mmCIF file of C-alpha atoms and ligand atoms in Angstrom:
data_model
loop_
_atom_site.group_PDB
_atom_site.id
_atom_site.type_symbol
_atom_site.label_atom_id
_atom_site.label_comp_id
_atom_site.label_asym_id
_atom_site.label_seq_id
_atom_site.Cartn_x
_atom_site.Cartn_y
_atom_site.Cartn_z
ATOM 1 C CA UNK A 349 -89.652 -82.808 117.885
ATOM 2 C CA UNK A 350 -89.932 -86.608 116.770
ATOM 3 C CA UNK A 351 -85.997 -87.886 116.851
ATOM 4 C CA UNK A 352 -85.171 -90.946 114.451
ATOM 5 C CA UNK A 353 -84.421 -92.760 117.710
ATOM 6 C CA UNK A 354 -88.094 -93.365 118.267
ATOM 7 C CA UNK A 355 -88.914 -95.199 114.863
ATOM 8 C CA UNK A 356 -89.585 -98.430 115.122
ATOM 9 C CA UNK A 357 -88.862 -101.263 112.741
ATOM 10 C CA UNK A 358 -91.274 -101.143 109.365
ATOM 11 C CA UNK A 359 -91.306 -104.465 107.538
ATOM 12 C CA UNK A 360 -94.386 -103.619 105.842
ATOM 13 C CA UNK A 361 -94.970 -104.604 102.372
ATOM 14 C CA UNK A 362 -96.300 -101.112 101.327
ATOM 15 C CA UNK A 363 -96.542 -98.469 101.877
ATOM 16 C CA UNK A 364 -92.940 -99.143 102.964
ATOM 17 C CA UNK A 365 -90.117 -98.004 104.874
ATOM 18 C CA UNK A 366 -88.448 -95.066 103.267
ATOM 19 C CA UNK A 367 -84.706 -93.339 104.032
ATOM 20 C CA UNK A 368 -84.534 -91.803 107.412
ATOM 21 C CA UNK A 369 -82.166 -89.378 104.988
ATOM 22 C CA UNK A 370 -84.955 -88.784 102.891
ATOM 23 C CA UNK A 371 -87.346 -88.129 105.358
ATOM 24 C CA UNK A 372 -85.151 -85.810 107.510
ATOM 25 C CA UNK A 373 -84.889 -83.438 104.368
ATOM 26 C CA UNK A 374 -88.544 -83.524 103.203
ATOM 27 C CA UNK A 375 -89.152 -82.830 107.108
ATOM 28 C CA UNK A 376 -87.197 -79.648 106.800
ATOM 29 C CA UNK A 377 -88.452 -78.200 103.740
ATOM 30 C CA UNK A 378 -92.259 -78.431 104.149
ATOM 31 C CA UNK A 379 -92.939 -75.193 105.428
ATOM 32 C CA UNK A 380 -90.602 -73.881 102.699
ATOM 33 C CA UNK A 381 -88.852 -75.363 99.901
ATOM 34 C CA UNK A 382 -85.647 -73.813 99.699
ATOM 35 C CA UNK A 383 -85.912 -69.670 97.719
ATOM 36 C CA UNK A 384 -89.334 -70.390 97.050
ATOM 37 C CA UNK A 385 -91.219 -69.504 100.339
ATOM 38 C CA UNK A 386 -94.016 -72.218 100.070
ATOM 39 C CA UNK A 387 -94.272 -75.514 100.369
ATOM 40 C CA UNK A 388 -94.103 -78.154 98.160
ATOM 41 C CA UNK A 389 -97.726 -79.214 99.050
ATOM 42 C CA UNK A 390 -98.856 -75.510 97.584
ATOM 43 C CA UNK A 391 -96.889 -75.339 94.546
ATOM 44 C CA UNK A 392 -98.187 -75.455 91.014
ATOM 45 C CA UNK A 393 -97.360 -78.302 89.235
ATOM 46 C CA UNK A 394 -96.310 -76.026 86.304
ATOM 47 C CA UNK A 395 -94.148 -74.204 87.911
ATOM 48 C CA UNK A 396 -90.359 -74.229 87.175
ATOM 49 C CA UNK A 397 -89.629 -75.415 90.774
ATOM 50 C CA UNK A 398 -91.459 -78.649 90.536
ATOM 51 C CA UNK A 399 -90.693 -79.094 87.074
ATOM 52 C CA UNK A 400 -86.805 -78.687 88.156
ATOM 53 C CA UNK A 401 -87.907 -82.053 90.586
ATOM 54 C CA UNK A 402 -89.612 -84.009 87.713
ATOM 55 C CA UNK A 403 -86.973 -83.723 85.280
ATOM 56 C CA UNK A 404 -84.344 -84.659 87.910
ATOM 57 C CA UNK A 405 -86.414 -87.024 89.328
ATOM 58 C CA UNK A 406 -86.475 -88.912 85.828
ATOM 59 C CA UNK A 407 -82.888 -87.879 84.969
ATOM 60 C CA UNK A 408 -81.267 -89.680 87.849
ATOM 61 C CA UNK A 409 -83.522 -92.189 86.920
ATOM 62 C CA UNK A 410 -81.981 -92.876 83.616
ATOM 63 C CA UNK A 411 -78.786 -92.879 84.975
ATOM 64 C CA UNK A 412 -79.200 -95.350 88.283
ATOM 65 C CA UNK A 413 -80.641 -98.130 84.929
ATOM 66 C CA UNK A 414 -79.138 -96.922 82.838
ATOM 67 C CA UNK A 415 -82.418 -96.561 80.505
ATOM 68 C CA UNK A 416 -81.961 -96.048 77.168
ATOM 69 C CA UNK A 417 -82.984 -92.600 74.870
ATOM 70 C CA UNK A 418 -85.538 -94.571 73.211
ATOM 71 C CA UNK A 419 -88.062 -95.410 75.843
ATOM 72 C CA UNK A 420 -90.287 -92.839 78.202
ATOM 73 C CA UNK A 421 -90.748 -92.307 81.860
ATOM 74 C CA UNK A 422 -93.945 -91.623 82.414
ATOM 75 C CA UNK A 423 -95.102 -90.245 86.069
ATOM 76 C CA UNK A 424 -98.622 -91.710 86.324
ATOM 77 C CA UNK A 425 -101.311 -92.404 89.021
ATOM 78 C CA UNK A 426 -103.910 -95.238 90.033
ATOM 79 C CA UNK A 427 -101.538 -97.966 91.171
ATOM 80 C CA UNK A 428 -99.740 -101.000 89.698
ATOM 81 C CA UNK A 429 -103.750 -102.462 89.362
ATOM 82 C CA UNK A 430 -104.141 -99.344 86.539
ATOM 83 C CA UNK A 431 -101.686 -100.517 85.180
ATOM 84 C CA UNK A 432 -102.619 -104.189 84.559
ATOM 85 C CA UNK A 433 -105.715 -102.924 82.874
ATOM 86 C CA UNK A 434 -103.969 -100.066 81.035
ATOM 87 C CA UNK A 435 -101.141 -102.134 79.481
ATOM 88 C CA UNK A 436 -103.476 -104.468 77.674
ATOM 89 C CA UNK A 437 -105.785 -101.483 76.846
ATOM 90 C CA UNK A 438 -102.698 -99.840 74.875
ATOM 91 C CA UNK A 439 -100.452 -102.834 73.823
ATOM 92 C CA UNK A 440 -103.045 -105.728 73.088
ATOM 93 C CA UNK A 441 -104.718 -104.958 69.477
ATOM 94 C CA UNK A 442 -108.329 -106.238 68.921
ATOM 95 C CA UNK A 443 -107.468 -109.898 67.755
ATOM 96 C CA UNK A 444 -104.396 -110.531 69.051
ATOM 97 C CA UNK A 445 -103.596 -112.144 72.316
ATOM 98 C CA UNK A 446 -101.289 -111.754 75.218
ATOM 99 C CA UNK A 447 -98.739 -114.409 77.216
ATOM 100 C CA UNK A 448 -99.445 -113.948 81.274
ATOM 101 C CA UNK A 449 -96.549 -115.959 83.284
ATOM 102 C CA UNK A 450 -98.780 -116.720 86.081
ATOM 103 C CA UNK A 451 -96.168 -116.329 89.756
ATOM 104 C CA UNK A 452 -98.696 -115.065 92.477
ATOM 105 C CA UNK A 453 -102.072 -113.290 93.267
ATOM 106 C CA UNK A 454 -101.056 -110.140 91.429
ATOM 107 C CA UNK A 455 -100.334 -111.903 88.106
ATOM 108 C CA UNK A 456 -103.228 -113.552 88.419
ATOM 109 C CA UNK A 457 -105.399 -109.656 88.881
ATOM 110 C CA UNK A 458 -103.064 -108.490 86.200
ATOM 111 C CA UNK A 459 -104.344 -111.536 83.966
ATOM 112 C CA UNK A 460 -107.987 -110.752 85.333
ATOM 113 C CA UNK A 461 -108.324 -107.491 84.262
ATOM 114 C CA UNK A 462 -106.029 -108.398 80.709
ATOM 115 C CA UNK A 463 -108.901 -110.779 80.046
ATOM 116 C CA UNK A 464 -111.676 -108.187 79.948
ATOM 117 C CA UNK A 465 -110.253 -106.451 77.693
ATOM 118 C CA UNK A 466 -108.993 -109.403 74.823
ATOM 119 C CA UNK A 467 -107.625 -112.939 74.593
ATOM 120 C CA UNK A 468 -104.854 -114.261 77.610
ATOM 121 C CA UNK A 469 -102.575 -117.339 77.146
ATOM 122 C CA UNK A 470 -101.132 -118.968 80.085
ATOM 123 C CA UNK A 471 -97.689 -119.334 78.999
ATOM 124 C CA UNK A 472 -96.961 -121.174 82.573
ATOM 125 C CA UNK A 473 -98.434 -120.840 86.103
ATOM 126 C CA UNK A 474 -96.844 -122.784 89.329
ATOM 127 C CA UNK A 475 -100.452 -122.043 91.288
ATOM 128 C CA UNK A 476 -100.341 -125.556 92.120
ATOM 129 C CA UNK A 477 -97.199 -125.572 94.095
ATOM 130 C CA UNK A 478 -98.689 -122.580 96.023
ATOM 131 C CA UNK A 479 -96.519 -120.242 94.564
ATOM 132 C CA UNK A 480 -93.433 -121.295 96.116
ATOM 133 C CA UNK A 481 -91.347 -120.493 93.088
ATOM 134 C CA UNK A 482 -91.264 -118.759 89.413
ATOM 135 C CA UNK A 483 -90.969 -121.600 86.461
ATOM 136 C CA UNK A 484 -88.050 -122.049 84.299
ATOM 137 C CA UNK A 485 -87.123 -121.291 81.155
ATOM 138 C CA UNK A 486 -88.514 -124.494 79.709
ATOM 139 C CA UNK A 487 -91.538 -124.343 81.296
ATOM 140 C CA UNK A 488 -92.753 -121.133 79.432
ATOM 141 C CA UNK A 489 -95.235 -122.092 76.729
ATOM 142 C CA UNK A 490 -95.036 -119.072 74.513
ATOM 143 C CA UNK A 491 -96.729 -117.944 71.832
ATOM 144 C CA UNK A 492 -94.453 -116.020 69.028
ATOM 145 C CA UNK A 493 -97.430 -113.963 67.914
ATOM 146 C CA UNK A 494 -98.314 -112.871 71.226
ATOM 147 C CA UNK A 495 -98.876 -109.020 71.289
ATOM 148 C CA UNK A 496 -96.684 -109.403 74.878
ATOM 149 C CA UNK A 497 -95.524 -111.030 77.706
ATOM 150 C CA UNK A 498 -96.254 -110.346 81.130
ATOM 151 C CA UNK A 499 -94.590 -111.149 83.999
ATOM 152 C CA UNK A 500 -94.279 -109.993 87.703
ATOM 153 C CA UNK A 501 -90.862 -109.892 88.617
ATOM 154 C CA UNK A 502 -91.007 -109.787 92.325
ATOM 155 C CA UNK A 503 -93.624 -111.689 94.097
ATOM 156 C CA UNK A 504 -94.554 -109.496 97.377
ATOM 157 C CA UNK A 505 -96.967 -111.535 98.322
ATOM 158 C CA UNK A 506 -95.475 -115.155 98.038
ATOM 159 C CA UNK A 507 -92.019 -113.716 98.686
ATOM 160 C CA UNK A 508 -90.316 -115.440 95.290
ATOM 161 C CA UNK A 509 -88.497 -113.256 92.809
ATOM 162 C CA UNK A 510 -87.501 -114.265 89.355
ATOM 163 C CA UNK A 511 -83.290 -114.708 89.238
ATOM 164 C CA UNK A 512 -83.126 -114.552 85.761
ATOM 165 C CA UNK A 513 -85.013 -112.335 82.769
ATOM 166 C CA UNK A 514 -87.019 -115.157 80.459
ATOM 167 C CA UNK A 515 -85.985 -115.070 77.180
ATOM 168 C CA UNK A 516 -89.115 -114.271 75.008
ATOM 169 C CA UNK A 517 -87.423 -114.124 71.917
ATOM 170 C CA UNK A 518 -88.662 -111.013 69.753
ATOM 171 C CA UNK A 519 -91.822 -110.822 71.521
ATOM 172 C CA UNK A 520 -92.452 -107.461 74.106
ATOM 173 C CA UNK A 521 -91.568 -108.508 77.613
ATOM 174 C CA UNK A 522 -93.796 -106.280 79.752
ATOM 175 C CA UNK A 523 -92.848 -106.512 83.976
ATOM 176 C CA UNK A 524 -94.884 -105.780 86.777
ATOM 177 C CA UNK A 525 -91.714 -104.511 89.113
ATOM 178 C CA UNK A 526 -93.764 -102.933 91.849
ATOM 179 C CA UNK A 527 -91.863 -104.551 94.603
ATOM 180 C CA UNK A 528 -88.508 -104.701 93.866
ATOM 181 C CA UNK A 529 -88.016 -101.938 91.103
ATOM 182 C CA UNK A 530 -84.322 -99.963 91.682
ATOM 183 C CA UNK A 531 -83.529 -102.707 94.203
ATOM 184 C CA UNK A 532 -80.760 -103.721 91.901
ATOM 185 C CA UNK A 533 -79.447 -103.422 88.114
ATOM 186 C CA UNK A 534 -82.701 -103.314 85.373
ATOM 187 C CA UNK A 535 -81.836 -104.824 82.098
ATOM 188 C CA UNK A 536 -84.192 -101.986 80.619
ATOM 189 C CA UNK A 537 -83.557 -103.085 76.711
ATOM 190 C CA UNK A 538 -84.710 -106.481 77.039
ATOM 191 C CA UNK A 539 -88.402 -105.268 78.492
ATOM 192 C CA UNK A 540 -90.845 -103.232 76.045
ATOM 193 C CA UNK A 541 -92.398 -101.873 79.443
ATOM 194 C CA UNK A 542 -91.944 -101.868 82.709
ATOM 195 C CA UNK A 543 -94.324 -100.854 85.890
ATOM 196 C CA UNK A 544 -94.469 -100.226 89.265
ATOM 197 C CA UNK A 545 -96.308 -98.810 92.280
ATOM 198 C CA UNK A 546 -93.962 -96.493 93.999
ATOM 199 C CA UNK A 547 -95.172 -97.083 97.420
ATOM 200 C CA UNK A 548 -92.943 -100.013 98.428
ATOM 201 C CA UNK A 549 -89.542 -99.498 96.989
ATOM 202 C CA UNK A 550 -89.329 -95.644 95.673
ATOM 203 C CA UNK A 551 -91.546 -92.938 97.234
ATOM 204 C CA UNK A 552 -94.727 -93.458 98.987
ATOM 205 C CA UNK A 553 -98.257 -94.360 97.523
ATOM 206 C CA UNK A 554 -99.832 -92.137 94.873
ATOM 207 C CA UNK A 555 -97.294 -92.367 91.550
ATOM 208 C CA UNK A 556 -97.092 -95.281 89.295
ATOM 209 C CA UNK A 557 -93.988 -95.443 87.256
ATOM 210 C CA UNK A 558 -93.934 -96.580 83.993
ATOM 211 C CA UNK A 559 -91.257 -97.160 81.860
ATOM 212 C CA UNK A 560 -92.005 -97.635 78.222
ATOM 213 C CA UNK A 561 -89.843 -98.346 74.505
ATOM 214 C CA UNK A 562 -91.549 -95.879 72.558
ATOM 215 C CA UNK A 563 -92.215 -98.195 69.601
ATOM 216 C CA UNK A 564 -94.930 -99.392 71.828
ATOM 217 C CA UNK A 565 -96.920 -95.630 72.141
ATOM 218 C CA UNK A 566 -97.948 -96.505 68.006
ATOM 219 C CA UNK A 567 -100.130 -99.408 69.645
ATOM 220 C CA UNK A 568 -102.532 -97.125 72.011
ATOM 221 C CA UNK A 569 -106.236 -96.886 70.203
ATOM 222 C CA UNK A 570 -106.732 -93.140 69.122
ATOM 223 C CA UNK A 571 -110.447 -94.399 70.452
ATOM 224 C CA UNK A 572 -108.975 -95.047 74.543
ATOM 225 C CA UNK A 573 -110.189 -92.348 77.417
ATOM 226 C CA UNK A 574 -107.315 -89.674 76.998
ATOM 227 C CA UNK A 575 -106.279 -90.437 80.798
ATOM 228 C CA UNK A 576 -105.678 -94.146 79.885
ATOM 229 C CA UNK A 577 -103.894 -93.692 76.965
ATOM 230 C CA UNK A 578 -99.896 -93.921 77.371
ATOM 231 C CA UNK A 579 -99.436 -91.719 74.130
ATOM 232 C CA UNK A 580 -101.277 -88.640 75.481
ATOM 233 C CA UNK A 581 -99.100 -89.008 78.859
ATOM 234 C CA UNK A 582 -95.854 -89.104 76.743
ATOM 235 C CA UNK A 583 -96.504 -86.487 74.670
ATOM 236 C CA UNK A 584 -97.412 -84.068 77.906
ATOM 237 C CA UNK A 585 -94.519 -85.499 79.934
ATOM 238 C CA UNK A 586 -96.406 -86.758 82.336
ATOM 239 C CA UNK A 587 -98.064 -83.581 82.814
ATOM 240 C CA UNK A 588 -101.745 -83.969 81.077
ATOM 241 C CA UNK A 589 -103.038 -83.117 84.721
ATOM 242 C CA UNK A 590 -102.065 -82.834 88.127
ATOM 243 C CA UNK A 591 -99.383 -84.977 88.945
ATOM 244 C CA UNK A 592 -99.197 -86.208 92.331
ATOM 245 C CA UNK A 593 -96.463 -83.663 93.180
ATOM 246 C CA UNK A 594 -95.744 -84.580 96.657
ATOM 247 C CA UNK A 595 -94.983 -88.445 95.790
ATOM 248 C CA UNK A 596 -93.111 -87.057 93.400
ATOM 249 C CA UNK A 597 -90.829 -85.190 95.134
ATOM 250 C CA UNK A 598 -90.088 -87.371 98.114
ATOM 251 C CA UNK A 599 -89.442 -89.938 94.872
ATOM 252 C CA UNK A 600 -86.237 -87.225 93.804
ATOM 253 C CA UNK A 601 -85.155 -87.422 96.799
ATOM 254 C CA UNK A 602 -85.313 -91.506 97.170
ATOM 255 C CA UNK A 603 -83.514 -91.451 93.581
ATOM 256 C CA UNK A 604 -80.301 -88.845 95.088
ATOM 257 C CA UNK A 605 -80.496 -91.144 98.130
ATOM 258 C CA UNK A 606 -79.728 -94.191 95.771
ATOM 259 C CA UNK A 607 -76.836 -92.009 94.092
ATOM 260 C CA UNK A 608 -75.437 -91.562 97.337
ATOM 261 C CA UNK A 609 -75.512 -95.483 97.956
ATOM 262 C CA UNK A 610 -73.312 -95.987 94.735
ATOM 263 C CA UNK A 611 -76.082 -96.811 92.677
ATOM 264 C CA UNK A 612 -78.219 -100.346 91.863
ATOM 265 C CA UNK A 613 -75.481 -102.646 91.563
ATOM 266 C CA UNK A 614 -74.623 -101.136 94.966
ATOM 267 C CA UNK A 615 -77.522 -101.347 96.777
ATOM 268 C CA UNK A 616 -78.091 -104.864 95.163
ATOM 269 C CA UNK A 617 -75.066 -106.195 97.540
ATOM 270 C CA UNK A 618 -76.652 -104.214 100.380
ATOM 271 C CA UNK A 619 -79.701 -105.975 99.536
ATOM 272 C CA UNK A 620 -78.604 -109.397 99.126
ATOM 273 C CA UNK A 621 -76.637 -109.396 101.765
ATOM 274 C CA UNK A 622 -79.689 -108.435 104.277
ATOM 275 C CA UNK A 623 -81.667 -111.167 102.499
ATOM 276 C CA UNK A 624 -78.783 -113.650 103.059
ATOM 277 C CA UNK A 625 -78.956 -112.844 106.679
ATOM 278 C CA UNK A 626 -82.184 -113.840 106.996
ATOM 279 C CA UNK A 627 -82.330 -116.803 104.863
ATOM 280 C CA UNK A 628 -79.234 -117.956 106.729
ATOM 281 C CA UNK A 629 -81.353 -117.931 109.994
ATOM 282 C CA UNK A 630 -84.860 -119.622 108.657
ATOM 283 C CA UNK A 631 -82.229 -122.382 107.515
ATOM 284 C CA UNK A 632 -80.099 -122.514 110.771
ATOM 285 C CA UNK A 633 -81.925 -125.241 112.494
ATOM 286 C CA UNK A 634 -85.487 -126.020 110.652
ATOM 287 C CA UNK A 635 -87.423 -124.274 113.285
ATOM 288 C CA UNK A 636 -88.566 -121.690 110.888
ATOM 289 C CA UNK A 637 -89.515 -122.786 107.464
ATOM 290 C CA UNK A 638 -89.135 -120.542 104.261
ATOM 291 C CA UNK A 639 -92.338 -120.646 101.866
ATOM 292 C CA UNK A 640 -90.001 -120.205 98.650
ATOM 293 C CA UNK A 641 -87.779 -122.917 97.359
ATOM 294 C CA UNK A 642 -84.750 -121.585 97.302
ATOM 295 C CA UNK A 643 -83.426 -121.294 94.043
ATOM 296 C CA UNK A 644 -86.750 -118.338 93.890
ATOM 297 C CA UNK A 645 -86.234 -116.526 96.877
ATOM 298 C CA UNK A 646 -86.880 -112.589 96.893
ATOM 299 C CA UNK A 647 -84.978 -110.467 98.140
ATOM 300 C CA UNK A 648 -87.556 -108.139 99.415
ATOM 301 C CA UNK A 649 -90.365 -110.305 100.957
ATOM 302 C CA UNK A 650 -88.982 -112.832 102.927
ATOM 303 C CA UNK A 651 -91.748 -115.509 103.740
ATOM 304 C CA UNK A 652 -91.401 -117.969 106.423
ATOM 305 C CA UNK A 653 -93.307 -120.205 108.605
ATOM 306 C CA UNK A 654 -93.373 -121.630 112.393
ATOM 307 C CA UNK A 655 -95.067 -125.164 113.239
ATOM 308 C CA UNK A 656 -98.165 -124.027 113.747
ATOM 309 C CA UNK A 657 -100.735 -120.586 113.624
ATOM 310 C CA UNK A 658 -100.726 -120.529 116.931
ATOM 311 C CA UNK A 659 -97.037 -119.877 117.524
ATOM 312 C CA UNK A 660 -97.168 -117.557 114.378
ATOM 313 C CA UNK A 661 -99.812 -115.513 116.066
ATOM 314 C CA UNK A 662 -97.265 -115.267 119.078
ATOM 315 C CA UNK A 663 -94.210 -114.506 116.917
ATOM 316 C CA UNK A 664 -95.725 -111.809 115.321
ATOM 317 C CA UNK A 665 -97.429 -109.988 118.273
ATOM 318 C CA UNK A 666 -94.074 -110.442 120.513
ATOM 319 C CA UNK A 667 -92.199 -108.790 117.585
ATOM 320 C CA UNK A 668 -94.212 -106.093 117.545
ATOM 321 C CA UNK A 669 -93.910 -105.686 121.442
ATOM 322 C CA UNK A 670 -90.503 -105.798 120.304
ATOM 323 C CA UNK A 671 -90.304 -103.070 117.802
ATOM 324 C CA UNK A 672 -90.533 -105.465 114.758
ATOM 325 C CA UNK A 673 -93.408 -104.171 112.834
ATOM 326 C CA UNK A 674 -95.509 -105.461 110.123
ATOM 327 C CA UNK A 675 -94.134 -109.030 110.126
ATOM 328 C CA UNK A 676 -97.475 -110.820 109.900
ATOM 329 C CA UNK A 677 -97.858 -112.691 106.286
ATOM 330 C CA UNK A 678 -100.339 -112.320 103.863
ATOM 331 C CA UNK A 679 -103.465 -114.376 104.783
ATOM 332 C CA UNK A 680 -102.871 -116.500 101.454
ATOM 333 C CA UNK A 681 -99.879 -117.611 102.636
ATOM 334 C CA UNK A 682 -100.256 -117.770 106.257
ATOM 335 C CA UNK A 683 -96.963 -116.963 108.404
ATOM 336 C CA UNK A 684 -94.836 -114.216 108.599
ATOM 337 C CA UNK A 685 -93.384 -111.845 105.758
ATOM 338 C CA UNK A 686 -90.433 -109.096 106.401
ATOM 339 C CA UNK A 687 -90.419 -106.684 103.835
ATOM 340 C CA UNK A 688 -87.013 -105.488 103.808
ATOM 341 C CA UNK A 689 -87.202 -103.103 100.867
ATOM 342 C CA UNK A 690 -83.928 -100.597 100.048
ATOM 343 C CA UNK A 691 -84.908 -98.286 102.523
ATOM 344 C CA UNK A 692 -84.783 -100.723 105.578
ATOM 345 C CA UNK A 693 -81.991 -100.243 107.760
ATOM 346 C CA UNK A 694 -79.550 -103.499 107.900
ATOM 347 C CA UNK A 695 -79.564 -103.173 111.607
ATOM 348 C CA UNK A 696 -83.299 -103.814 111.462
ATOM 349 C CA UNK A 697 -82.499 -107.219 110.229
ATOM 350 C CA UNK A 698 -79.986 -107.808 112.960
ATOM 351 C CA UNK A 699 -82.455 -107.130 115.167
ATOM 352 C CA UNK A 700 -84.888 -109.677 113.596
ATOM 353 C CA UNK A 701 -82.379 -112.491 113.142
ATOM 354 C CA UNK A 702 -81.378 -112.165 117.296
ATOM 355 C CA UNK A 703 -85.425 -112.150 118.007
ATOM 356 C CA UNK A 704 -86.059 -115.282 116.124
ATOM 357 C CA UNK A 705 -83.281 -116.901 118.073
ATOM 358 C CA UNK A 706 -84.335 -115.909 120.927
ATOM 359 C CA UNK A 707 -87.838 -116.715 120.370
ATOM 360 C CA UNK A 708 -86.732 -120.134 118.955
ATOM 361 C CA UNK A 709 -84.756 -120.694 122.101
ATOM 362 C CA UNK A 710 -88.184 -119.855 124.451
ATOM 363 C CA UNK A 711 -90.624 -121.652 122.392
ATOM 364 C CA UNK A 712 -88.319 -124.402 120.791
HETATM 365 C C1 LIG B 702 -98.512 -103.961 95.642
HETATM 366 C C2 LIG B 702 -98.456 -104.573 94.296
HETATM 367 C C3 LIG B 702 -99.402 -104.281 93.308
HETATM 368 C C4 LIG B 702 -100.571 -103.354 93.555
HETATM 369 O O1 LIG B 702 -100.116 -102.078 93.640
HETATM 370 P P1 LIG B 702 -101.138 -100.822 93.797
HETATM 371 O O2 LIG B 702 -100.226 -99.680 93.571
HETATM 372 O O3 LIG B 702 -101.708 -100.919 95.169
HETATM 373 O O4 LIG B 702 -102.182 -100.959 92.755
HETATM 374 C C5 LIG B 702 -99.260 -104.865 92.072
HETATM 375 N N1 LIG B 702 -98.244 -105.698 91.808
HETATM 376 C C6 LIG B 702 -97.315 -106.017 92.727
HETATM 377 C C7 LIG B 702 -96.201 -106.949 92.379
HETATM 378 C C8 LIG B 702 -97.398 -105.469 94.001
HETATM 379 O O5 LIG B 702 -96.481 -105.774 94.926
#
């Protein structure tokens, strides 16, 4: 049998690293979940079994953020990129026009896809400093007849992360959370919807959470395809079709694993204090260099570069030699990214911090 002493270090940006907890239990009840004599992978979705794991599932979810009685979870599928064509297609009414904050490649597909389906405002974009941080406050141009803002609060790609929740006065703030949802407190009342693709901080790839105030469900067109239409999902609870059961599950068991951690403002310490590691070692001497300015650095994607491609191309292929998976960046950025998501161990990052040092010291 595979031991937990043979897993290497995941800093992939997603599908992700999940709990070695998490997986140990989902390991042990495949063949048969516990009084049922099947597995999970064979059960109905209607049955009272799984609907015992959806209902905790969302349950603990309402307590970890503390989300309030008048919004929905819904369970849904086709990724985060579903989502930024569904959220227009439900919130943006024929004539009106949406505010996209413009922070990275996905806000820019989530703007994309908002465009073919009505009118998009740039309320700010920092494209032309490459993305190296989210705008201000003051920068935000925004319209106070939008039908919504959008946003992307974590930037997996770029590796910035918004510090603070713009204030878009009585507008809807809608947030595309895919990489860093539940990796600390959510200040749930002051969005009208939030999103995210489980596969890189909750549960592996195949559910799309979606959190949503349910003043917003009276804006879906009675005329949308029934599967795109947020309404028909709430009303079913998330149960118009097949769920995907299995993400699902190994999701209820992420959300207990968080419990057990003492919750988001818990593992927010845990998290900031990995990122602060790391930081504290791309700063040490200037030998690496960190692609956000600092005052927008994520705390899940932590970008950096060396002097030149070639001794990236080294980094990253002795750190895998290594056991440091994943670390190459995204080709728009160049470099190296460790995605260091709630599931990945602290001593991972130990390991990382001595490698770069040790690296610096050989190729310095
Ligand atoms: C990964 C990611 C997406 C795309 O997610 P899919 O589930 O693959 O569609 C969208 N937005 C952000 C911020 C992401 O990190």
């Amino acid at each position: 049998m595979p031991t937990t002493t043979a897993r290497i270090f995941n800093f992939s940006a997603g599908p992700a690293v999940l709990p070695v907890e998490v997986l140990e239990e989902a390991q042990q009840n495949l063949l048969s979940y516990p009084g049922v004599g099947m597995s999970i992978l064979e059960m109905s979705h209607r049955s009272k079994t799984f609907d015992d794991i959806i209902q905790g599932c969302e349950a603990d979810m309402r307590a970890l953020a503390n989300i309030p009685s008048n919004y929905k979870v819904l369970f849904l599928q086709g990724g985060a990129s579903l989502q930024f064509s569904m959220v227009p297609m439900n919130l943006l009414p024929a004539g009106g026009s949406a505010d996209y904050i413009i922070t990275g490649a996905w806000s820019q597909k989530a703007a994309k896809e908002a465009k073919r389906v009505g009118a998009v405002k740039v309320a700010a974009s920092t494209e032309s400093e490459n993305f190296t941080r989210v705008p201000k406050q003051n920068e935000l141009k925004l319209d106070p007849n939008a039908a919504f803002v959008h946003m992307t609060s974590n930037n997996t790609i770029f590796g910035t992360e918004w510090q603070y929740l713009p204030d878009v006065g009585t507008v809807p703030l809608v947030s595309d959370t895919s990489s860093d949802m539940f990796s600390g407190p959510i200040d749930v009342a002051n969005h009208a919807l939030i999103y995210a693709g489980a596969q890189k901080n909750l549960a592996p790839a195949g559910v799309t959470i979606v959190i949503i105030r349910e003043d917003m469900l009276q804006r879906s067109p009675a005329s949308l395809p029934t599967m795109l239409n947020y309404t028909v999902h709430a009303e079913n609870q998330s149960l118009y079709n097949t769920p995907p059961v299995f993400a699902i599950y190994i999701m209820r068991l992420v959300m207990t694993w968080l419990q057990k951690q003492g919750g988001l403002a818990a593992i927010d310490k845990v998290n900031r204090r990995k990122a602060d590691k790391l930081y504290a070692e791309i700063d040490r001497t200037g030998y690496y260099r960190g692609h956000a300015q600092k005052d927008s650095r994520s705390r899940m994607n932590v970008t950096f570069r060396l002097s030149s491609e070639e001794l990236e191309k080294k980094f990253a292929k002795e750190a895998t030699t290594a056991g440091l998976d994943g670390l190459k960046g995204h080709r728009s950025v160049g470099g190296m990214r460790a995605s260091i998501y709630n599931g990945f161990p602290e001593s991972g990052i130990d390991a990382l911090v001595d490698f770069m040092k040790e690296f610096e010291r050989r190729n310095g």
